[in-house]
XYZ file of C-alpha atoms in Angstrom:
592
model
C 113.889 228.986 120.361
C 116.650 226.121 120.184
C 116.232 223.040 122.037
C 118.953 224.083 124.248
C 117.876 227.413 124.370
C 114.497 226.617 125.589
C 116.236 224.225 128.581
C 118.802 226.725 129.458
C 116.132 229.386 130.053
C 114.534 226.957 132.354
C 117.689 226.463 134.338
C 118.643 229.666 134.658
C 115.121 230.043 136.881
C 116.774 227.204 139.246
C 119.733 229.065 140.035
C 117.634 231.005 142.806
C 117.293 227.933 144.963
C 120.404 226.605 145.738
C 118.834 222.588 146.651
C 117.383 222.840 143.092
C 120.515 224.325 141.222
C 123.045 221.855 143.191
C 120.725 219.111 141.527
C 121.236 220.294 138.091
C 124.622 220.613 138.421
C 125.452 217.234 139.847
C 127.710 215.126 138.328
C 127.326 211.210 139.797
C 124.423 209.334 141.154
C 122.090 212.272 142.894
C 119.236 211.786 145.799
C 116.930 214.703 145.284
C 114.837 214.630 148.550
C 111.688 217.107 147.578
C 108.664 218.172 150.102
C 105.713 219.193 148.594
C 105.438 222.162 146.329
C 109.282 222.372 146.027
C 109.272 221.947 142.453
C 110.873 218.715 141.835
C 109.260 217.891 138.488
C 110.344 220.960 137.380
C 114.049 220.325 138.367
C 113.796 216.748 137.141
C 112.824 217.633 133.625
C 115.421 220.404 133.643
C 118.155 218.242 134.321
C 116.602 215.377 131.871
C 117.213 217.773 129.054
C 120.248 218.912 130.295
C 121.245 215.174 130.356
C 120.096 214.560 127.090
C 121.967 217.498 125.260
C 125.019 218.048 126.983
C 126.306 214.507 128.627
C 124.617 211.544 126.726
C 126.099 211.290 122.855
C 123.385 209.854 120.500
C 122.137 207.413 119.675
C 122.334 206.550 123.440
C 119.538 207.888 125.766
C 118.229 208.523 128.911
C 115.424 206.092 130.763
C 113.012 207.407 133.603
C 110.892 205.596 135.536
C 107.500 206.710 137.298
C 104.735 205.493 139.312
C 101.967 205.291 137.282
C 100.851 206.590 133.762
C 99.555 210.092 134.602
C 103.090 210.925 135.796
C 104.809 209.779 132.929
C 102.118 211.576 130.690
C 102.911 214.741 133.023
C 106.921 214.329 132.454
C 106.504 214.144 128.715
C 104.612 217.774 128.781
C 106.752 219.013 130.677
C 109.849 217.971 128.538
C 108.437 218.814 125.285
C 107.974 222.533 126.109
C 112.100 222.099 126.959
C 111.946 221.025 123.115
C 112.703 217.078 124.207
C 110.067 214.231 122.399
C 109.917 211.075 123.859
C 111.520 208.798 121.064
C 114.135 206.344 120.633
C 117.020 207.917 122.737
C 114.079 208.694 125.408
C 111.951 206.248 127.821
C 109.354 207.707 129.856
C 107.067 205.165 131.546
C 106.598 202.855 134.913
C 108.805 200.056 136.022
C 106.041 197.623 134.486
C 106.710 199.461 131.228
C 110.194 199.609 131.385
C 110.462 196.040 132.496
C 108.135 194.790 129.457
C 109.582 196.959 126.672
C 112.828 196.932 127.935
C 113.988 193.815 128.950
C 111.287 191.324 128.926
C 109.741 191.534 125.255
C 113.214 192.164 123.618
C 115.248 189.490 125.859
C 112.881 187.199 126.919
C 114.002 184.335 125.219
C 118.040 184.819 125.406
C 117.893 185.227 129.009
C 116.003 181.863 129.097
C 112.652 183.456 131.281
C 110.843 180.539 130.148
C 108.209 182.103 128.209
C 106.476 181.356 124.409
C 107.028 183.664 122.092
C 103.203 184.611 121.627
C 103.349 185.220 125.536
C 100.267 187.864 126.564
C 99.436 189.713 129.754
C 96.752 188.489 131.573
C 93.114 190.604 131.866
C 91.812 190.787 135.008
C 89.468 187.689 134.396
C 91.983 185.613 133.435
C 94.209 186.319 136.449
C 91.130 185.305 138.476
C 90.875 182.233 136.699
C 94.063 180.968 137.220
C 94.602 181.655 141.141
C 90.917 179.867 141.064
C 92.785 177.085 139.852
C 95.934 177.296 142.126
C 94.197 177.459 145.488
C 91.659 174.146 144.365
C 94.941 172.654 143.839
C 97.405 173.634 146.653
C 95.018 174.533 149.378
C 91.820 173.151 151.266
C 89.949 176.208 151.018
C 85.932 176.593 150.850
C 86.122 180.083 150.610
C 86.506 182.762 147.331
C 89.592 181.992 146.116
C 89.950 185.615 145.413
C 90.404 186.515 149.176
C 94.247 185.391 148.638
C 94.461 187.873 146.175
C 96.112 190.467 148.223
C 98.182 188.374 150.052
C 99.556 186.446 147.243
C 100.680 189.880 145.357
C 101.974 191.101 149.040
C 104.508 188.399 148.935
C 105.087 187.980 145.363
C 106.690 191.454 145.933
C 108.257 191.269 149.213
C 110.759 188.659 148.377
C 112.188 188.290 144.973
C 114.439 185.446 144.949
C 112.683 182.278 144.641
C 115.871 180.115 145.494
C 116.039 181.773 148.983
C 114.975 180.276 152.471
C 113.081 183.169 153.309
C 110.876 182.424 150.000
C 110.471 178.753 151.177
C 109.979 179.275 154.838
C 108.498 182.242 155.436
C 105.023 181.304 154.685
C 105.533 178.216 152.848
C 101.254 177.683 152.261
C 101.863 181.195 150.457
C 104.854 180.186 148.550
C 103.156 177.009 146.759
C 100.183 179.030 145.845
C 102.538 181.929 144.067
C 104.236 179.121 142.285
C 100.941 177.550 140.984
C 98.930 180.279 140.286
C 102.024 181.360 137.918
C 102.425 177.767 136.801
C 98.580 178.225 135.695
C 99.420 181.717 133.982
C 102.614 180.305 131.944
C 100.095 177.341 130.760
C 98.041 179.596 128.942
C 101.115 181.536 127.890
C 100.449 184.614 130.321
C 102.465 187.351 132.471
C 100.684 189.421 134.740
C 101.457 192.737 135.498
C 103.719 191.945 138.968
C 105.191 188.971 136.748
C 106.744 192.418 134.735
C 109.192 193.731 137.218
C 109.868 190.242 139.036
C 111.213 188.704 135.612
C 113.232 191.779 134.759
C 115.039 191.367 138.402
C 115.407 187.640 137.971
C 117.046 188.568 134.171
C 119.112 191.181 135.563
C 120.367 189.035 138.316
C 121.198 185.850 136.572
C 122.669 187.208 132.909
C 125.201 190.317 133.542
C 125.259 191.014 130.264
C 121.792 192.287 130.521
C 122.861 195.068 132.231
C 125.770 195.829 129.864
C 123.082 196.011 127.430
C 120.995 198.055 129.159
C 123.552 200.172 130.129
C 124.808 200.816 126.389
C 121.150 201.868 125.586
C 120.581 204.446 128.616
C 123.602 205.225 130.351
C 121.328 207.154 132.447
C 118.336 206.197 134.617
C 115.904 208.999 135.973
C 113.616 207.711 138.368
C 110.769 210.281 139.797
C 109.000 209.101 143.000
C 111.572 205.934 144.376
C 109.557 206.240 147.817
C 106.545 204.638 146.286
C 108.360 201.998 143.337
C 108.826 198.927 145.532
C 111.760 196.030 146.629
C 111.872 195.416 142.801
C 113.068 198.668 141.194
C 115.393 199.607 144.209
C 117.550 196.205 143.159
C 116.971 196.703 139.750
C 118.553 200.068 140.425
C 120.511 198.829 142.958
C 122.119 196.193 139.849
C 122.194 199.207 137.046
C 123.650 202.036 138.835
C 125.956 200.399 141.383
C 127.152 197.385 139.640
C 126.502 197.843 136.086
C 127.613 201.741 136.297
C 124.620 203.724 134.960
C 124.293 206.771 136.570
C 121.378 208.078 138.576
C 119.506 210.913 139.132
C 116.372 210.080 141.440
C 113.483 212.099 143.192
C 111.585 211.597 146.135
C 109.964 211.665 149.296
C 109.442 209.098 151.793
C 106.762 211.361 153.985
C 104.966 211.220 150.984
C 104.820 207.572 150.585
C 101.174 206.470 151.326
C 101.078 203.080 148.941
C 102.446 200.330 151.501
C 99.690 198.485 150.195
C 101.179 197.654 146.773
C 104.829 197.284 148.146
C 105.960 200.789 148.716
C 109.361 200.573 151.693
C 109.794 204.575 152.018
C 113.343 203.192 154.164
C 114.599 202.039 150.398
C 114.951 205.868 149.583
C 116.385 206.717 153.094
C 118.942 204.505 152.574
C 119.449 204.981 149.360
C 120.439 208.981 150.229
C 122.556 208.054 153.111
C 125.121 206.100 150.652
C 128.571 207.982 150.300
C 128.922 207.621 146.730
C 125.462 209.568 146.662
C 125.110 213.397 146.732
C 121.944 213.910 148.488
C 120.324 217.114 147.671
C 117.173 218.698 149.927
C 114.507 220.581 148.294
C 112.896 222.758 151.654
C 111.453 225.800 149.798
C 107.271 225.345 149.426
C 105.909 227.288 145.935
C 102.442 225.948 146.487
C 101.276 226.517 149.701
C 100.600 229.593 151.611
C 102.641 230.543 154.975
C 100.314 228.942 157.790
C 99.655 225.963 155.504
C 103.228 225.034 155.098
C 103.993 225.915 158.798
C 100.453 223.326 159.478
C 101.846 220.698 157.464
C 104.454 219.886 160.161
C 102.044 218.903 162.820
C 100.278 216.704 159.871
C 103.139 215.353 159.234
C 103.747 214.625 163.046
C 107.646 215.738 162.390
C 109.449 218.748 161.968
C 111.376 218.944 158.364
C 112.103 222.603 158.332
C 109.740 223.605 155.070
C 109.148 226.786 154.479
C 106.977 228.747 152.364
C 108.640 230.850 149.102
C 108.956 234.699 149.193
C 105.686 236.096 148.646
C 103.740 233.411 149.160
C 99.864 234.312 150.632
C 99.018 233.285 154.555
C 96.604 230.487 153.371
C 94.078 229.491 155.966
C 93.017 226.109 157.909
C 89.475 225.713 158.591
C 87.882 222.497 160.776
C 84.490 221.925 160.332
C 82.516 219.666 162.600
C 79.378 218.552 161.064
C 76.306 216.880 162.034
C 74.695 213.577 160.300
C 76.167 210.844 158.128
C 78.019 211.506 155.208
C 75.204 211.728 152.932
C 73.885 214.749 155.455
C 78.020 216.057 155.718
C 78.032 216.090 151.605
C 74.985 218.117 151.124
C 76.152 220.629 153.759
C 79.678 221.105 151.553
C 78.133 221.627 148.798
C 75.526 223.792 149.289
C 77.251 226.390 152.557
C 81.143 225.172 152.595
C 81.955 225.295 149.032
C 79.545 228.265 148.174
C 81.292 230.284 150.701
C 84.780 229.155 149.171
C 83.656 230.324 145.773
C 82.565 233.186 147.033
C 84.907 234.701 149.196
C 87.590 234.221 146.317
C 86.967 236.282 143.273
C 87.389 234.086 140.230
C 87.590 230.901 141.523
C 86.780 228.394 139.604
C 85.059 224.760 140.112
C 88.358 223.133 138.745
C 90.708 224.780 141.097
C 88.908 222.860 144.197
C 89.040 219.167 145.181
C 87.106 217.045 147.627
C 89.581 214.538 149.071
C 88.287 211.586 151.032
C 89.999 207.983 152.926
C 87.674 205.740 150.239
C 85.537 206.421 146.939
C 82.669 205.371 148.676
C 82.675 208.025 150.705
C 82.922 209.920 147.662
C 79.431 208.817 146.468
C 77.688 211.224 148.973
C 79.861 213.866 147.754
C 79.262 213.232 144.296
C 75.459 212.846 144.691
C 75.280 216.206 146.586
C 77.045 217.807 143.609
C 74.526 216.312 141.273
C 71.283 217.735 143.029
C 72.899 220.596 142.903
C 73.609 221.069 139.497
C 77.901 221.145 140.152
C 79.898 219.164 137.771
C 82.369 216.687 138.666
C 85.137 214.583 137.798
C 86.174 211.538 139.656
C 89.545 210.503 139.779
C 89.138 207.570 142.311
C 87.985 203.949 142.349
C 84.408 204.397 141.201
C 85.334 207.222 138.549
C 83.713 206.404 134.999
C 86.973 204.602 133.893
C 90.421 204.108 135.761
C 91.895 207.881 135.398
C 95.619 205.519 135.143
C 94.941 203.825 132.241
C 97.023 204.860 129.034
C 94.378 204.002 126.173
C 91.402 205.932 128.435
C 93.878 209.285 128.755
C 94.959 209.046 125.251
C 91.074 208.972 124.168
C 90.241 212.049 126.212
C 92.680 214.096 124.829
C 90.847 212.747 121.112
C 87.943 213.711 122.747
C 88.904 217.220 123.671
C 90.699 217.547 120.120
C 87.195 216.911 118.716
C 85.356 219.350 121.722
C 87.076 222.512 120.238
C 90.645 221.645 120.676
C 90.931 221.368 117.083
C 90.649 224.764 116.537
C 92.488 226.012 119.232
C 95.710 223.633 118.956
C 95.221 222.597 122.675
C 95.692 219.301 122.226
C 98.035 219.805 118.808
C 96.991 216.920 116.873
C 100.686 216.199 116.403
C 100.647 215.089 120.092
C 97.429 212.674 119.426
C 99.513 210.841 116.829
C 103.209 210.881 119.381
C 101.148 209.904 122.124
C 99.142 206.972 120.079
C 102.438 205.787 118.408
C 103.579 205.382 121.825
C 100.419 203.172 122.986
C 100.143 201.395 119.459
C 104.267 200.591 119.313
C 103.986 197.382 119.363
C 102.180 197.475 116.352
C 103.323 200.632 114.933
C 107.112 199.903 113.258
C 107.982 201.296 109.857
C 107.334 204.755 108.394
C 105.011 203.603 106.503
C 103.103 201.954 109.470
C 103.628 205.359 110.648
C 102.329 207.519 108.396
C 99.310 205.037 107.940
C 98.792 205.243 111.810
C 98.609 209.092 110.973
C 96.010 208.922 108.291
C 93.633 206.715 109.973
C 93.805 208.668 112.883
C 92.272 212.160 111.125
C 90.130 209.732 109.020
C 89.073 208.763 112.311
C 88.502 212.024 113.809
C 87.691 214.596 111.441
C 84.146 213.633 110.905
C 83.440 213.670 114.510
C 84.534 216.975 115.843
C 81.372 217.648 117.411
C 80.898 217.545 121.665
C 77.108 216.839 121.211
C 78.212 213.724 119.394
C 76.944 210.362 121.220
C 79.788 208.786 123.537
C 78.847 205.381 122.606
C 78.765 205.907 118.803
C 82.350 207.876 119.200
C 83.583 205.178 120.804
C 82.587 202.084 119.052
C 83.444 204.268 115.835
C 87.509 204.323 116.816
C 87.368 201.420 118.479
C 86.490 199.684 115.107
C 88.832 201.483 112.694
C 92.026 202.163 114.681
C 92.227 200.857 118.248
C 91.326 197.226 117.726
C 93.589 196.601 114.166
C 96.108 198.481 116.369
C 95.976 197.035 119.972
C 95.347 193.266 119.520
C 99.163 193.412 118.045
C 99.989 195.050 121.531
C 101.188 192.562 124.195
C 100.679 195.682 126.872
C 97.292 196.664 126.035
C 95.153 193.370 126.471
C 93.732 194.090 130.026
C 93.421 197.988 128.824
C 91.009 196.779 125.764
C 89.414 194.887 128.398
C 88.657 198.297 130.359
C 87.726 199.775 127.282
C 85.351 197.350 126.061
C 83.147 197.461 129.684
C 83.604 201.354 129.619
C 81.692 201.020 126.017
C 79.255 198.756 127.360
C 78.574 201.163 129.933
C 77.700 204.096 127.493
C 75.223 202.160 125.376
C 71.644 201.854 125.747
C 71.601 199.049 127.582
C 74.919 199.964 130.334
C 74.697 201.896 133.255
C 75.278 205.509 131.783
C 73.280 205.192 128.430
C 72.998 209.103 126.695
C 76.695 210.497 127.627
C 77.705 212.522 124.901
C 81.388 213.218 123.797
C 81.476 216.480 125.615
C 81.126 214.503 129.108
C 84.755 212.653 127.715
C 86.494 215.534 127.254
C 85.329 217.379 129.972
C 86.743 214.007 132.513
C 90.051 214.991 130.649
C 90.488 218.114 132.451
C 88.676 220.380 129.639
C 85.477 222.033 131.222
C 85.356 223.522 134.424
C 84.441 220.559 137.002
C 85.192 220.339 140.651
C 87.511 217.638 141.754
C 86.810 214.562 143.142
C 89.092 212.209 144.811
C 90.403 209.687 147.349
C 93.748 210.823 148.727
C 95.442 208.561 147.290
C 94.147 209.576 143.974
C 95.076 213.244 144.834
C 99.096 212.617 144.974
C 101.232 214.848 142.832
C 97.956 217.297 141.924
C 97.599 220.705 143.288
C 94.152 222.945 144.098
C 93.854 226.535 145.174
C 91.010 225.015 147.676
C 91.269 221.539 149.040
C 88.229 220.276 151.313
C 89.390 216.675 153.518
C 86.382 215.128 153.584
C 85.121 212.100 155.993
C 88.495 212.845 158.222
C 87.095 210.919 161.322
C 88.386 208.234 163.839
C 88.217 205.058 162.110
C 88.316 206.252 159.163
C 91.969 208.107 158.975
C 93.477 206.148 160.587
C 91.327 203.313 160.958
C 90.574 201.583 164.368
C 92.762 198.315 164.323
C 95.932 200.399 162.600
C 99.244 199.032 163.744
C 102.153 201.260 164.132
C 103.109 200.951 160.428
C 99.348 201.388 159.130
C 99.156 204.451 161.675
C 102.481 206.023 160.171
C 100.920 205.414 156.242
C 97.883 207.033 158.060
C 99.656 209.918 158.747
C 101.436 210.297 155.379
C 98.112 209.902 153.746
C 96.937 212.759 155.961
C 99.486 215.106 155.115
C 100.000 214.125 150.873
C 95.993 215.303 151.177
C 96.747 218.686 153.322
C 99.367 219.685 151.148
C 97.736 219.602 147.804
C 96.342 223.084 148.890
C 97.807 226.354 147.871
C 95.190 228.577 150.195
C 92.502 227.227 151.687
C 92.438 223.849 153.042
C 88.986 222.556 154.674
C 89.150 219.402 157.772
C 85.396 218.397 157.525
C 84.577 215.732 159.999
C 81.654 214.173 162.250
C 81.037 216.116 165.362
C 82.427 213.892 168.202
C 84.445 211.669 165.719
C 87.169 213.900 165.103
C 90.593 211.940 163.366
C 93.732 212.405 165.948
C 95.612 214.241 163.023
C 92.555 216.695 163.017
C 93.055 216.944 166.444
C 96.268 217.671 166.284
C 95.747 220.718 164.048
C 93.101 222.211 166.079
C 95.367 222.453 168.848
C 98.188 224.265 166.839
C 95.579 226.444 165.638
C 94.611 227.706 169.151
């Protein structure tokens, strides 16, 4: 099947729902607004090959921008089974990525940002280091200089133009320690990853031509989530699509925006679809969720948006469960009577097709340590998960892990997706065709040996990490702090860390390959899907929490309902008897 063949066919199963057909046949800048389970990554990646093979002329190309790496890993599946490969006429990545490969690394020095030419990105210790250094010198402070860490990125994002007043008056204490703690970064030649996205603004802003450029390049920019992307991509798109003239096609959300936290404004994206030179398109029909699910995910929501479950979709069920004890008590009581009686009251459910959702991932260790003693097997995807599940080198050496489990023989993953996906993380070092096809040899050199899942995980590791990642990544300006990562998670596995005897099976099967239940904190959860969700720990205090204000409350909420609607039939409210959440609440009185 053609490329354009295998796009078309996916169009033609749009034309049934008119919000996601009028989206693939827009024309200027489009708003797609898209509840849960309406299927927008399926309508974005129709219209990004449609885009690519009908209205953008090579060599030019089309850039999208997601939140974190696991969507853009997501997009790129999803467009090369529409026959599209992420390469030169194609960007896939975040707004730190785009802003780094984009603008900063190839303009950095004609746009006069001030920075060496050796410049790195700063590992987590060194960032520590050098706001260490800026609070002993701007602040009397006795305390861990870390505490400012929060604030300092809080503002840092908040307002982007350093000549303002509002910069210089707001908080002036908290101005003079942003400017010296990146004063101490650019002495040892350093970016962090917020100093990504703030440059490319500044750039933008202060040479036009940048935008010319970057307009020449992509004359289209995709971006998939906008509610949770920040103050610096909406000017940055704000500068491209309405000044410079790129057009754009955006998805999105704002009930679904639960990361306020790291600078998320869901009113960007409001306002943003309310602009008359944008065609705003709603997506209202629900493909995941079954009828009284989608019809209970108003009163989670606390609003009415008019959702409504597809044709044919199963009733799905709410249960509330109020359960004695602490959490440790609460875990032990899911696993061995709430989940049992899940599994078996459906037929052929599986351990993978259920998740345990929960506020924090320490509430997720009594869950976790239930499912040990009784023999279930998990994967984490939140804060105290083996590795962080975001990072690009850690996803691209699960799916080596799960070639070597078996996947070698079974061409799931091909092996020529290994090598795209690792000349993507290596580019920086990876240039010529001969680089290339060198990149290409070392890898099955690499792997061939090793195709084993009994294998040791530490011996796997230190065996790639020797011949291919290190001559690869120390070239890569983007991959310092993920070495970093790498180099504790190998600690970790050898005799002397933390998790000595892992064996290369245990990688693969954190990749998604063996059957393991789910487990996650909510915020961990967004964009994934379960046939049985259990909300775990959903008590007052805890969702929301006691001193919320009334924007905290309202993230609350959001967070409440992103977690209730990852489930297609079954979703679980497990709480402490007498500490019942108000959202819980809530739902129990609708389901009188």
């Amino acid at each position: 099947m053609s490329d354009r063949a295998a796009y078309l066919r996916a169009a033609a199963q749009l034309r049934g729902n008119a919000g996601q057909w009028a989206a693939y046949e827009s024309r200027g800048h489009c708003i797609v607004l898209a509840g849960p389970g309406s299927g927008k990554t399926k309508t974005l990646t129709t219209k990004m090959a449609r885009l690519l093979a009908e209205d953008v002329a090579e060599p030019r190309g089309v850039a999208c921008i997601t939140f974190n790496n696991e969507c853009a890993r997501e997009l790129e599946g999803r467009l090369a089974a529409l026959g599209v490969e992420p390469d030169g006429r194609v960007f896939i990545g975040t707004v730190h990525s785009f802003s780094l490969t984009q603008i900063i690394l190839p303009y950095a020095k004609v746009a006069g940002l001030g920075l060496p030419d050796d410049f790195g990105v700063a590992t987590r210790a060194e960032r520590q280091a050098a706001l260490s250094n800026a609070v002993l010198r701007t602040m009397d402070y006795a305390g861990n200089p870390q505490d400012w860490e929060f604030r300092l990125a809080s503002y840092r994002r908040s307002i982007l133009n350093r000549d303002s007043v509002q910069w210089q008056e707001t908080d002036p204490e908290l101005a003079g320690l942003v400017e010296a703690y990146e004063a101490e970064l650019r002495l040892r030649g350093l970016i962090d990853f917020d100093d990504m996205p703030l440059l490319a603004v500044r750039a933008l802003r202060e040479k036009p031509w940048l935008q010319r450029a970057l307009l020449a390049k992509y004359p289209v920019l995709v971006v998939d989530e906008y509610q949770d992307l920040g103050l610096a991509l909406h000017r940055m798109v704000m500068g491209l699509c309405f000044s410079a003239g790129m057009r754009l096609f955006a998805v999105g959300d704002a009930d679904q925006s639960i990361y306020g936290f790291n600078g998320a404004q869901p009113e960007l994206l409001r306002r943003l679809s309310e602009r008359e030179d944008v065609e705003t398109v709603r997506l209202r029909l629900n493909y995941r969720s079954g009828t009284r699910i989608v019809a209970a995910s108003s009163v989670a929501l606390g609003e009415e948006r008019g959702y409504e479950a597809a044709e044919g979709a199963p009733l799905g069920t709410v249960f509330v469960h109020a359960v004695q004890g602490a959490y440790p008590q609460q875990a032990r009581h899911l696993i061995a009577n709430l989940l049992q009686r899940a599994m078996a009251g459906k037929p052929g459910l599986r351990y993978r097709d259920v998740a345990v959702l929960y506020p924090a991932a320490w509430i997720g260790d009594s869950v976790a340590d239930a499912a040990r003693q009784a023999g279930i097997p998990v994967v984490r995807t939140d804060g105290n998960a083996l590795y962080p599940r975001a990072s690009r080198l850690m996803q691209w050496l699960e799916l080596c892990a799960q070639w070597c489990c078996g996947g070698w023989r079974a061409g799931d993953p091909r092996f020529s997706r290994l090598v795209a996906e690792g000349r993507r993380l290596f580019a920086e070092s990876i240039r010529g065709e001969d680089q290339v096809g060198d990149f290409h040899r070392r890898l099955i050199d690499g792997l061939w040996n090793v195709r084993d899942p009994s294998l040791p995980l530490h011996a796997w590791l230190v065996r790639l990490k020797e011949q291919l990642i290190d001559p690869l990544g120390l070239g890569c300006v983007s991959l310092r702090d993920e070495l970093e990562t790498l180099a504790a998670f190998v600690a970790r596995t050898s005799p002397e860390g933390d998790c000595p005897g892992m064996l290369l099976g245990e990688m693969a099967g954190d990749g998604g390959g063996l059957d393991r239940l789910t487990l996650s904190s909510l915020h961990s959860a967004k964009g994934r899907e379960f046939a049985v969700v259990f909300l775990f720990g959903m008590d007052a205090g805890r969702l929301p929490r006691n001193d919320a204000g009334r924007q905290q409350l309202a993230e609350a909420r959001r967070l409440f309902y992103v977690g209730f609607t990852r489930a297609k039939s079954e979703v679980h409210l497990i709480h402490t008897v007498g500490r019942a959440s108000q959202f819980v609440d809530e739902l129990e009185q609708h389901l009188r």
